[in-house]
Coordinates of C-alpha atoms in Angstrom, one line a residue:
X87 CA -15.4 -32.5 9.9
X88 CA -17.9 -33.0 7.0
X89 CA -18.8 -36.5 5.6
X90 CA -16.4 -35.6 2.3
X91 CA -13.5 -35.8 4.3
X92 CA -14.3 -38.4 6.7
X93 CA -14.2 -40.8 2.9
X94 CA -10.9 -38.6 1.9
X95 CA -9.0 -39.9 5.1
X96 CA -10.9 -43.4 4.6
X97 CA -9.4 -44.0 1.2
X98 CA -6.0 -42.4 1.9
X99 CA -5.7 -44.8 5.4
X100 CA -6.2 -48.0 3.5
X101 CA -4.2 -47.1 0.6
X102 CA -1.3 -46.1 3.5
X103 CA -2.2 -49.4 5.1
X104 CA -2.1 -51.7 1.8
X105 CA 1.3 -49.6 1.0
X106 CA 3.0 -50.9 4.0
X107 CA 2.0 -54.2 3.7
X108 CA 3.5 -54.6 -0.2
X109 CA 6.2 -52.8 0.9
X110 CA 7.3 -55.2 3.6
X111 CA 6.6 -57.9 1.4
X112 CA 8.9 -57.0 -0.9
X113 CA 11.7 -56.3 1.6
X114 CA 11.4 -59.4 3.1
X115 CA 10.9 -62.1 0.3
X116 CA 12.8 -59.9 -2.6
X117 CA 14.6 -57.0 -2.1
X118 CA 16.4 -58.5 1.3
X119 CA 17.5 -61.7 0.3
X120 CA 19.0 -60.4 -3.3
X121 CA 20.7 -57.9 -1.5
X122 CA 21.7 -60.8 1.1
X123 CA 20.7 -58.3 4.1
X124 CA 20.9 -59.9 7.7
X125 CA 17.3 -58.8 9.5
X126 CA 18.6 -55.6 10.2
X127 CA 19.6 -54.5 7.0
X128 CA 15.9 -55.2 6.3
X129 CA 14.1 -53.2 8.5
X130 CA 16.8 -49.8 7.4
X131 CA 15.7 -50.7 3.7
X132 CA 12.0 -50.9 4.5
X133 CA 12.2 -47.6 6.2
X134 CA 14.2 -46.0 3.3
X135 CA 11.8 -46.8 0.8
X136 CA 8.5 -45.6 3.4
X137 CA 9.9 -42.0 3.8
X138 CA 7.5 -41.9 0.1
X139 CA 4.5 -42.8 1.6
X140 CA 5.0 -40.8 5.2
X141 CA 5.1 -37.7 2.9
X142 CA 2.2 -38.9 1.3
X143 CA 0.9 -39.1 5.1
X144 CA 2.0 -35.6 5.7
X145 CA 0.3 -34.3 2.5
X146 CA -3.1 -35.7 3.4
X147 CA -3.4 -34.4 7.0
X148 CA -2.4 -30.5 5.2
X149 CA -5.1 -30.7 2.8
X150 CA -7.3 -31.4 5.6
X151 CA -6.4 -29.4 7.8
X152 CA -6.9 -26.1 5.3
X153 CA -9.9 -27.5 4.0
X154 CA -11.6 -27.5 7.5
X155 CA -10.1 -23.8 8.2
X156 CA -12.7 -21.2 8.2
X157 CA -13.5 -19.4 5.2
X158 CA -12.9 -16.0 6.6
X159 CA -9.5 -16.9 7.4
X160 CA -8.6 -18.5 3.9
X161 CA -9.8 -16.4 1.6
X162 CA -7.9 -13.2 2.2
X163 CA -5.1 -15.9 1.8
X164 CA -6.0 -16.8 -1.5
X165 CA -6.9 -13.4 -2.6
X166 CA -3.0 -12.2 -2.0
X167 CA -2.2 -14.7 -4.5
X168 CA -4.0 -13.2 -6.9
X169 CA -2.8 -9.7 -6.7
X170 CA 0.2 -9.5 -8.4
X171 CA -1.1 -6.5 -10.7
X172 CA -1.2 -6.0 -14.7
X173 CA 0.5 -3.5 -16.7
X174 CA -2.9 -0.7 -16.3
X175 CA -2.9 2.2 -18.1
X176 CA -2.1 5.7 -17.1
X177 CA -4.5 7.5 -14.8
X178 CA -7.3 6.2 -13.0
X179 CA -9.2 2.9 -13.3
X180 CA -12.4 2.1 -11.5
X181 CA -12.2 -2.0 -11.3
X182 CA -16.2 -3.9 -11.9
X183 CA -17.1 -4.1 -8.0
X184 CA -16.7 -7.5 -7.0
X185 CA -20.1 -9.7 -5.5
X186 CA -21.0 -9.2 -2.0
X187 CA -19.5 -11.8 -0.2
X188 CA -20.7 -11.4 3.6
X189 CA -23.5 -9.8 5.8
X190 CA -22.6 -8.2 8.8
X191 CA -24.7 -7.8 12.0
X192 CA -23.1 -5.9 15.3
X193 CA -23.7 -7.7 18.6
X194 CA -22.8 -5.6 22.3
X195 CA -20.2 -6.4 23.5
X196 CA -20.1 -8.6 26.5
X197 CA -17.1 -7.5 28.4
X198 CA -15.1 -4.2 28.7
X199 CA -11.8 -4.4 25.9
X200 CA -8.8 -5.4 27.4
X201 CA -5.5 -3.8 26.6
X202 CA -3.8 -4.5 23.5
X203 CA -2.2 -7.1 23.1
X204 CA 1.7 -7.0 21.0
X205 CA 1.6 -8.5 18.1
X206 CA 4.1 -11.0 17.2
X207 CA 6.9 -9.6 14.9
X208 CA 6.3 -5.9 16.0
X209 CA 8.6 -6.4 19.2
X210 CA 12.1 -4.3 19.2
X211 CA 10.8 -2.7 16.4
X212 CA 13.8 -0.2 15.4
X213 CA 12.5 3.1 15.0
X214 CA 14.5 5.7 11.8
X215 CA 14.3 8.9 11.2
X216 CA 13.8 10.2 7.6
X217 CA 17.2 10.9 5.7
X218 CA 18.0 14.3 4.7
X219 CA 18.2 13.8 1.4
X220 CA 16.5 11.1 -1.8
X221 CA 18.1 8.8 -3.3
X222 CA 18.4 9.9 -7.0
X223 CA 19.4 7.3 -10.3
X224 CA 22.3 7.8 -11.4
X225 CA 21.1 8.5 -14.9
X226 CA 19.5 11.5 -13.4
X227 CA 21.3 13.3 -10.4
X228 CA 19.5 16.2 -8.2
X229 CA 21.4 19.1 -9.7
X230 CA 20.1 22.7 -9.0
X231 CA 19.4 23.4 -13.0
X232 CA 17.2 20.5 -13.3
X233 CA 15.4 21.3 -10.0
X234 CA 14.9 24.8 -11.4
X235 CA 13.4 23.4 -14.6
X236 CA 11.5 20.6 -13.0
X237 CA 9.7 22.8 -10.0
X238 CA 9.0 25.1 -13.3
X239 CA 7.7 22.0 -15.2
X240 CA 5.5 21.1 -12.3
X241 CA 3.8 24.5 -12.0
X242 CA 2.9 25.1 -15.5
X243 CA -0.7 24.6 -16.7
X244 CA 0.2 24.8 -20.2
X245 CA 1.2 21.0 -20.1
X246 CA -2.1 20.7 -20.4
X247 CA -4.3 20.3 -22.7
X248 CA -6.7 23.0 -22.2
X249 CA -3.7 25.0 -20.4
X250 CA -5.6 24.8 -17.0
X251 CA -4.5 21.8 -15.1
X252 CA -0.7 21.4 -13.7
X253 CA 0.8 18.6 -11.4
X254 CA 0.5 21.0 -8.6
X255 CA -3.4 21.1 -9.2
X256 CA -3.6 17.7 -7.9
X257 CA -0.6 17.8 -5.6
X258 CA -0.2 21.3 -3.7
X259 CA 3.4 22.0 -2.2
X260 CA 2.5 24.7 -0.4
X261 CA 0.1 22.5 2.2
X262 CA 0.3 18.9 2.3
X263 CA 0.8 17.9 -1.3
X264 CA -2.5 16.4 -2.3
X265 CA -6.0 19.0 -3.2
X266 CA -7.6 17.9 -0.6
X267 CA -10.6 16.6 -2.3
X268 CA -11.8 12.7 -2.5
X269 CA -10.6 12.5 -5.9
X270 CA -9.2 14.9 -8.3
X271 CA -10.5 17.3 -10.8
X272 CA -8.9 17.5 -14.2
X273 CA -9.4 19.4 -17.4
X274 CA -12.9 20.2 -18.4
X275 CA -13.8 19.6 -14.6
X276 CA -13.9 15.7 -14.9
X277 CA -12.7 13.4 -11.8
X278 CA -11.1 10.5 -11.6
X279 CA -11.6 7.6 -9.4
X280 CA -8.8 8.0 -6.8
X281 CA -7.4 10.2 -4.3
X282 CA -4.4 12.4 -5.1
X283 CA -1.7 10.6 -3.5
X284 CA 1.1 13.6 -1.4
X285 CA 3.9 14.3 -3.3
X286 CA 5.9 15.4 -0.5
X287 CA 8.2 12.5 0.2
X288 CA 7.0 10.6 -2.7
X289 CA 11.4 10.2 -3.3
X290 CA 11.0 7.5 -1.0
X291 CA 8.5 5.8 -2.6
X292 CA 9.4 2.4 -4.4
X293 CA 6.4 2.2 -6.1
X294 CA 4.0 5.1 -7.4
X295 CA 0.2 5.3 -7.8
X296 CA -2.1 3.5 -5.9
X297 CA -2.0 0.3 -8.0
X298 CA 2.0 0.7 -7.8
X299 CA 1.9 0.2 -11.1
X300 CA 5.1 2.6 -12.0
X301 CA 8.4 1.9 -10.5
X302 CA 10.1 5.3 -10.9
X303 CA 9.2 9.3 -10.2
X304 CA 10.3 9.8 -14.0
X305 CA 7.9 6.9 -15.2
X306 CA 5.4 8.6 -13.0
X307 CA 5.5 11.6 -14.6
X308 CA 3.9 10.5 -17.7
X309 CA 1.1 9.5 -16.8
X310 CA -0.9 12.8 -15.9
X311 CA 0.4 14.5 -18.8
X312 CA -1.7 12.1 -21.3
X313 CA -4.6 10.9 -18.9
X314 CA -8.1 12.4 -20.8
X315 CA -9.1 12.3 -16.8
X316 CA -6.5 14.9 -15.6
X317 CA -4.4 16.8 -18.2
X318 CA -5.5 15.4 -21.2
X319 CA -2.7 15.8 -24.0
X320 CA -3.2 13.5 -27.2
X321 CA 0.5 12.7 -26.7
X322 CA 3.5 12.9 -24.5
X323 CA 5.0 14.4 -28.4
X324 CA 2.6 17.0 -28.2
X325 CA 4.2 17.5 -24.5
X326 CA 7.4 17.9 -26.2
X327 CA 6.1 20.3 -28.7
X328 CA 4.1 22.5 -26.0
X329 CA 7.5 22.5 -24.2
X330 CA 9.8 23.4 -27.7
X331 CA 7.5 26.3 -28.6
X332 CA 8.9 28.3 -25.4
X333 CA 12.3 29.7 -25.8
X334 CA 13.0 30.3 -22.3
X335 CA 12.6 26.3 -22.1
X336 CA 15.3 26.2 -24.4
X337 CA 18.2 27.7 -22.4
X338 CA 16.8 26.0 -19.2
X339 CA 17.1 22.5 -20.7
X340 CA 20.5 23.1 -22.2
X341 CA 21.6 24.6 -18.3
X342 CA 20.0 21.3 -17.3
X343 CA 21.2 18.6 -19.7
X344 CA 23.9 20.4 -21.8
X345 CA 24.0 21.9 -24.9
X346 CA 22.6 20.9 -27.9
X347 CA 20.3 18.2 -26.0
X348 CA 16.8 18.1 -27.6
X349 CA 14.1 18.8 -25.5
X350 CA 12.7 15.0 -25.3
X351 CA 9.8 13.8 -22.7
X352 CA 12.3 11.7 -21.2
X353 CA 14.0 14.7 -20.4
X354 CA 11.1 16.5 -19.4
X355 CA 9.7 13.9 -16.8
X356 CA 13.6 13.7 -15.2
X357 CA 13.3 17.1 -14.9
X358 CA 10.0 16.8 -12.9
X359 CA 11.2 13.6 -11.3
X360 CA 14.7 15.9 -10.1
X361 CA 12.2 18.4 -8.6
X362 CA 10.3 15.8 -6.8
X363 CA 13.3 14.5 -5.3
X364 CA 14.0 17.9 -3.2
X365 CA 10.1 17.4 -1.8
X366 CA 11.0 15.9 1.3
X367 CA 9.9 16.3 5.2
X368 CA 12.5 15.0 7.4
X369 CA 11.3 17.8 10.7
X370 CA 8.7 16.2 11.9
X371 CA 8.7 15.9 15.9
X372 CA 9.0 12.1 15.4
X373 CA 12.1 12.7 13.6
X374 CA 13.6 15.1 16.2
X375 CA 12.7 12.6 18.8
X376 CA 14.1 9.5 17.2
X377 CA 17.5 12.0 17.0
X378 CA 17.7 12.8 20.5
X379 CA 15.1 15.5 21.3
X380 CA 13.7 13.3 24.2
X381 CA 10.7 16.2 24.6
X382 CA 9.8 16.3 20.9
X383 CA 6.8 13.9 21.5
X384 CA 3.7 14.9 23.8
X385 CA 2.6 12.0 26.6
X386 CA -0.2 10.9 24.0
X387 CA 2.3 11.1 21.3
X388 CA 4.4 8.8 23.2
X389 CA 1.7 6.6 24.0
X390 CA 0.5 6.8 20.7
X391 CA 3.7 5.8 19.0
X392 CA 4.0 2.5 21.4
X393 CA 0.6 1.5 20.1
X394 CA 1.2 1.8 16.8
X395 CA 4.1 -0.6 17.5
X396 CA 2.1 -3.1 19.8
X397 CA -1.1 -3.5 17.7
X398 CA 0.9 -4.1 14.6
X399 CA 0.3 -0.9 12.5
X400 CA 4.4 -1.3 11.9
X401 CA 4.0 -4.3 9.6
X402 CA 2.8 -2.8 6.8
X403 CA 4.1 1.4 7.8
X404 CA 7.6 0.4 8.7
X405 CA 10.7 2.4 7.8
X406 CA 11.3 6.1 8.0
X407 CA 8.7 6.7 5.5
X408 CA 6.2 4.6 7.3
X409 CA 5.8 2.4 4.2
X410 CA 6.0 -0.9 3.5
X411 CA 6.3 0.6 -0.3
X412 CA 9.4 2.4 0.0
X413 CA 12.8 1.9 -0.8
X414 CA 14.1 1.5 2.5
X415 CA 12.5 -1.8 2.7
X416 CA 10.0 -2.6 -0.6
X417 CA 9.7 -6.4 -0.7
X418 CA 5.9 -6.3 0.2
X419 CA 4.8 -3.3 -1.5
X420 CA 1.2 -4.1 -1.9
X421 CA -1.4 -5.4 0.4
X422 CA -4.7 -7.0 0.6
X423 CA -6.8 -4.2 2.4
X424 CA -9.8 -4.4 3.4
X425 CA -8.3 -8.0 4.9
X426 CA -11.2 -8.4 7.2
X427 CA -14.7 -8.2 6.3
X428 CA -16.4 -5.6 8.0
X429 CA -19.0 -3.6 7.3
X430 CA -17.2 -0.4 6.7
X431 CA -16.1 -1.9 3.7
X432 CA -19.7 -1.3 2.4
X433 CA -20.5 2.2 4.5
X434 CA -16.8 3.8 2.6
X435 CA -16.9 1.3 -0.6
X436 CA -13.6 0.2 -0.5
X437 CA -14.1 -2.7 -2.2
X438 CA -15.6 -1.2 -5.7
X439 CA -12.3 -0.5 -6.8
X440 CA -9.7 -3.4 -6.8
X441 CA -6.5 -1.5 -7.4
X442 CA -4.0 -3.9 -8.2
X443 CA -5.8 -7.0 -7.5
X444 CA -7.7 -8.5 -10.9
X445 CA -11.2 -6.4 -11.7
X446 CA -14.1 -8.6 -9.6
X447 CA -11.9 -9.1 -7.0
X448 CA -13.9 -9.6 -3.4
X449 CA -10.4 -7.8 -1.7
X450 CA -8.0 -5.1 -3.3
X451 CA -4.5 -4.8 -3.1
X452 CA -3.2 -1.5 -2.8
X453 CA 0.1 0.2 -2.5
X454 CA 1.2 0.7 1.3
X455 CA 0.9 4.7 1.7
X456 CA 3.4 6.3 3.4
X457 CA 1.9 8.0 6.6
X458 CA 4.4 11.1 6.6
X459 CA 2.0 14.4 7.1
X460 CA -1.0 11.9 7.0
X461 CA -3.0 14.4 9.2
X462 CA -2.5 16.8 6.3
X463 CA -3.5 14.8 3.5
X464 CA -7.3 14.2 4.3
X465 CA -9.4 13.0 3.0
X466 CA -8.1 9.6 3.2
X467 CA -7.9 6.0 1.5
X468 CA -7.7 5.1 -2.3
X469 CA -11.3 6.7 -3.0
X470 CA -11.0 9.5 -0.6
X471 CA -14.2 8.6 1.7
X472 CA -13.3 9.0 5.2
X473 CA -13.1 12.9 6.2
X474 CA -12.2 12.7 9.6
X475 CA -8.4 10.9 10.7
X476 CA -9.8 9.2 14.1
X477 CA -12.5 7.4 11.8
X478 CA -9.5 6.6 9.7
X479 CA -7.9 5.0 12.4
X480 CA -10.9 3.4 13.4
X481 CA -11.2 1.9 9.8
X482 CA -7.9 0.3 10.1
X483 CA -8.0 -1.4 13.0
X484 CA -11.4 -3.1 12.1
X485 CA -10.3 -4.0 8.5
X486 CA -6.5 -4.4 8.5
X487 CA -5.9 -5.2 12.1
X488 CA -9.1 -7.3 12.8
X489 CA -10.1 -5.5 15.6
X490 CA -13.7 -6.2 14.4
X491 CA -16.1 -5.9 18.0
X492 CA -18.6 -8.2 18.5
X493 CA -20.1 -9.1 15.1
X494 CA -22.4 -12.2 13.0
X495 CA -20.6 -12.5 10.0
X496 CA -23.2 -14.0 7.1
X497 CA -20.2 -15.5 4.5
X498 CA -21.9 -15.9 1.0
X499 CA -19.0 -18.0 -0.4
X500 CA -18.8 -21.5 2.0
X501 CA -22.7 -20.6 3.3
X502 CA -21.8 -19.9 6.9
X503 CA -22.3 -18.0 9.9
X504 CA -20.1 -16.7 12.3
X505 CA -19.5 -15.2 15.2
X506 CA -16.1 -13.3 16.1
X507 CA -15.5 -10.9 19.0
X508 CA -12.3 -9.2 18.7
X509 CA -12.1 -6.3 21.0
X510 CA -11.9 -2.8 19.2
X511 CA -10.0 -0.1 19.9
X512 CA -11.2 2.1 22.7
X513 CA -11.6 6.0 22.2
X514 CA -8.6 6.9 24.6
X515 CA -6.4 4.4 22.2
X516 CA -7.9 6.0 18.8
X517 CA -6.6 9.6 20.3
X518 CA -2.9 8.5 21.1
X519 CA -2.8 7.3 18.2
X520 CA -3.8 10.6 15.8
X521 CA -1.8 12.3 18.7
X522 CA 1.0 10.3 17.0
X523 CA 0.3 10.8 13.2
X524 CA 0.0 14.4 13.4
X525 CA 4.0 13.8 15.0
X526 CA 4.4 12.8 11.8
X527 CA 3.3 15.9 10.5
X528 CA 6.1 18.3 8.8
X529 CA 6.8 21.2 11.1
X530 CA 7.0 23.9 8.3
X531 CA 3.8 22.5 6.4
X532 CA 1.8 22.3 9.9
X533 CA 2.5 25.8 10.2
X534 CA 1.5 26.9 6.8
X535 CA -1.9 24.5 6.8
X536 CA -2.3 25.5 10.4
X537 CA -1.5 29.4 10.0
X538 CA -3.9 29.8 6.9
X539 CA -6.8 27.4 8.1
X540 CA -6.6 24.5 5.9
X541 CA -5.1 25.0 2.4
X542 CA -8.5 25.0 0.3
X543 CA -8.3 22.6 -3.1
X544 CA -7.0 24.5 -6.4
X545 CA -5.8 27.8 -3.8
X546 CA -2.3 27.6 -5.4
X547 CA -1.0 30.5 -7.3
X548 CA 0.9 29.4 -10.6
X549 CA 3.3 31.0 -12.5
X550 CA 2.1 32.9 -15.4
X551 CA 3.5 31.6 -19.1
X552 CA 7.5 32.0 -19.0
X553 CA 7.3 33.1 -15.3
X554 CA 9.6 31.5 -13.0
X555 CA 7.1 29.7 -10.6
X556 CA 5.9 30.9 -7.5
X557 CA 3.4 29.1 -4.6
X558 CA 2.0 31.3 -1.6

């Protein structure tokens, strides 16, 4: 305890101590004989009236207490505070990268790692299969016309601006539904900043983007359409007027909305939204085992899957679409991540885009991505910077689950050194637990990513103009 807060608890003491005394005082030559209280009726009052200044007690030994906790552990406190995002715009942002806060230094390790130990609120963990169906808004039901115009919608490259780019550039159904590139390319070959999220499953999804920053697959949908990043119209009107000079549109939207609807974005991106809504993977041996297929799951699978629940990877991939972010469960749909310092955060620079979090920001918060087909999605993370899944597992379990190793920690902001040793994952626990995520893997897309190598990015076939839309 520094010299600061030795005179802190002086001052507070005395002033507790002079409180007392006036107190009593007051009971016993003024308030008690008004009130014509025996000596009793005293000592009740004198301890109704202190209740004020044992708070005041309480309050003083809290602030102490956090302001002698270590830095490390407060700030990723304080930083979740702080992330409650802004309205962004559409497409892509690239957040200032925030000051480097700590220096790292990896020590041996002195002892073998013991086994995992559970961590607390991941016990009896209740394990759900993914439903067979998305919920849909009741302003815009999953009827086959509008999933006819919106898998259409999605395929078409005239949405555009330069007629080259379609959703399904970025977002490939016939593999894992990303391009399988670190970040996508848009029209006139530029890139973004972020990974192509999968848009298998994405119904489940509470929140969309990275940032979370739309709250709907129809809101969603805007955004490409107008981003100069990735398809680059002026307007989402001249999206209605690219749509409006096609006459077979016309007879598809009035099968879809009636007739004499206009053809309207709103219209347009429910379409889409519709489509989306039929993109789901609930075959996965993980499914068939939580339904009763007992030998769906391999022995590492098995083992995997009761790591993921011990070590805590549930808290944040819960539900049946392993997502915190989903609407099964969204009440936390952002997180702090990288939460501990490590240095990966520097090797994969995870922290020069802040997501959600305000720009500078020495942690992001991010959306909780849902983990269904992760093995299929690669690369992975918001920037698209780790190529191989058992270094993605790695990652997490140093940055989110503070399984660090043996490390100094140099930290900038309180001007202190540390040293933490929390065991890492060993090798045998890293391969259980990709055995696992690749049980989360979509038996029909395993076999088509599988069966033709790995889809390469932009291999999609799309529909010609007018054509009724086609993948292979």
């Amino acid at each position: 305890m520094n010299i600061g807060n030795m005179g802190v608890i002086g001052v507070g003491a005395t002033a507790l101590l002079a409180g007392v005394a006036v107190l009593l005082a007051m009971v016993r030559y003024d308030l008690g004989p008004r009130a014509r209280l025996e000596r009793g009726g005293w000592w009740l009052l004198a301890t109704a009236l202190g209740t004020g200044m044992a708070a005041f007690a309480v309050k003083l030994g809290i602030i102490l207490a956090v302001a002698n906790l270590p830095g490390v552990l407060v700030d990723p406190l304080i930083t979740r505070v702080q992330t409650a995002h802004p309205a962004r715009a559409a497409g892509p942002s690239v957040a200032t990268p925030g000051p480097r806060r700590y220096v790292w230094q990896r020590l041996p390790s002195a002892a073998p790692a013991p086994a995992p130990a559970p961590v607390a609120g991941a016990a009896d963990y209740p394990w759900r299969a993914l439903p067979e169906a998305a919920p849909a808004p009741a302003g815009n039901p999953t009827t086959p016309a509008r999933v006819a115009l919106g898998e259409r919608l999605f395929f078409d490259r005239r949405l555009s601006r330069d007629g080259t780019v379609a959703c399904a550039s970025c977002h490939e159904v016939p593999g894992g539904g990303a391009d399988g590139r670190p970040t996508s390319v848009g029209i006139d070959g530029r890139t973004g900043g972020r990974n192509a999220p999968t848009v298998w499953n994405a119904a489940f999804q509470a929140v969309l983007f990275w940032d979370g920053r739309a709250a709907s697959l129809e809101e969603q949908a805007r955004g490409p359409l107008v981003n100069p990043l990735e398809m680059g119209m002026p307007s989402l009107a001249a999206v209605e007027e690219r749509v409006r000079q096609d006459g077979d549109y016309r007879e598809a939207f009035t099968a879809a909305f009636g007739p004499g609807e206009p053809i309207t974005i709103d219209r347009i991106t429910a379409a889409i939204a519709a489509y989306e809504r039929t993109l789901i993977t609930p075959d996965a041996p993980y499914d068939r085992f939580v339904r009763g297929e007992l030998d769906a799951l391999t022995p590492a699978q098995l083992r995997g899957m009761a790591l993921f629940q011990a070590v805590g990877c549930v808290l944040c991939h819960s539900g049946p679409n392993f997502s915190a972010a989903s609407v099964f469960e969204p009440q936390a749909p952002l997180r702090i991540f990288p939460a501990f310092p490590t240095p990966y955060e520097t090797r994969y620079g995870l922290t020069e885009d802040s997501g959600a979090a305000p720009p500078g920001s020495p942690r992001g918060s991010w959306r909780v991505p849902s983990l269904r087909n992760v093995a299929l999605t690669g690369p992975w993370f918001h920037n698209g910077s780790v190529t191989e899944l058992e270094e993605a597992v790695r990652l997490m379990a140093n940055v989110q689950l503070g399984r660090t190793g043996h490390l100094l920690i140099w930290s900038a902001g309180d001007r202190v050194l540390r040293e933490v040793d929390r065991p890492e994952l060993g090798e045998r626990e890293i391969g259980d637990l990709v055995a696992f995520l690749h049980a989360l893997s979509s038996d029909r897309l395993a076999e088509r990513t599988e069966g033709a190598g790995k889809t390469p990015p932009g291999a999609v076939s799309y529909p010609s103009a007018g054509a009724a839309p086609r993948a292979r």
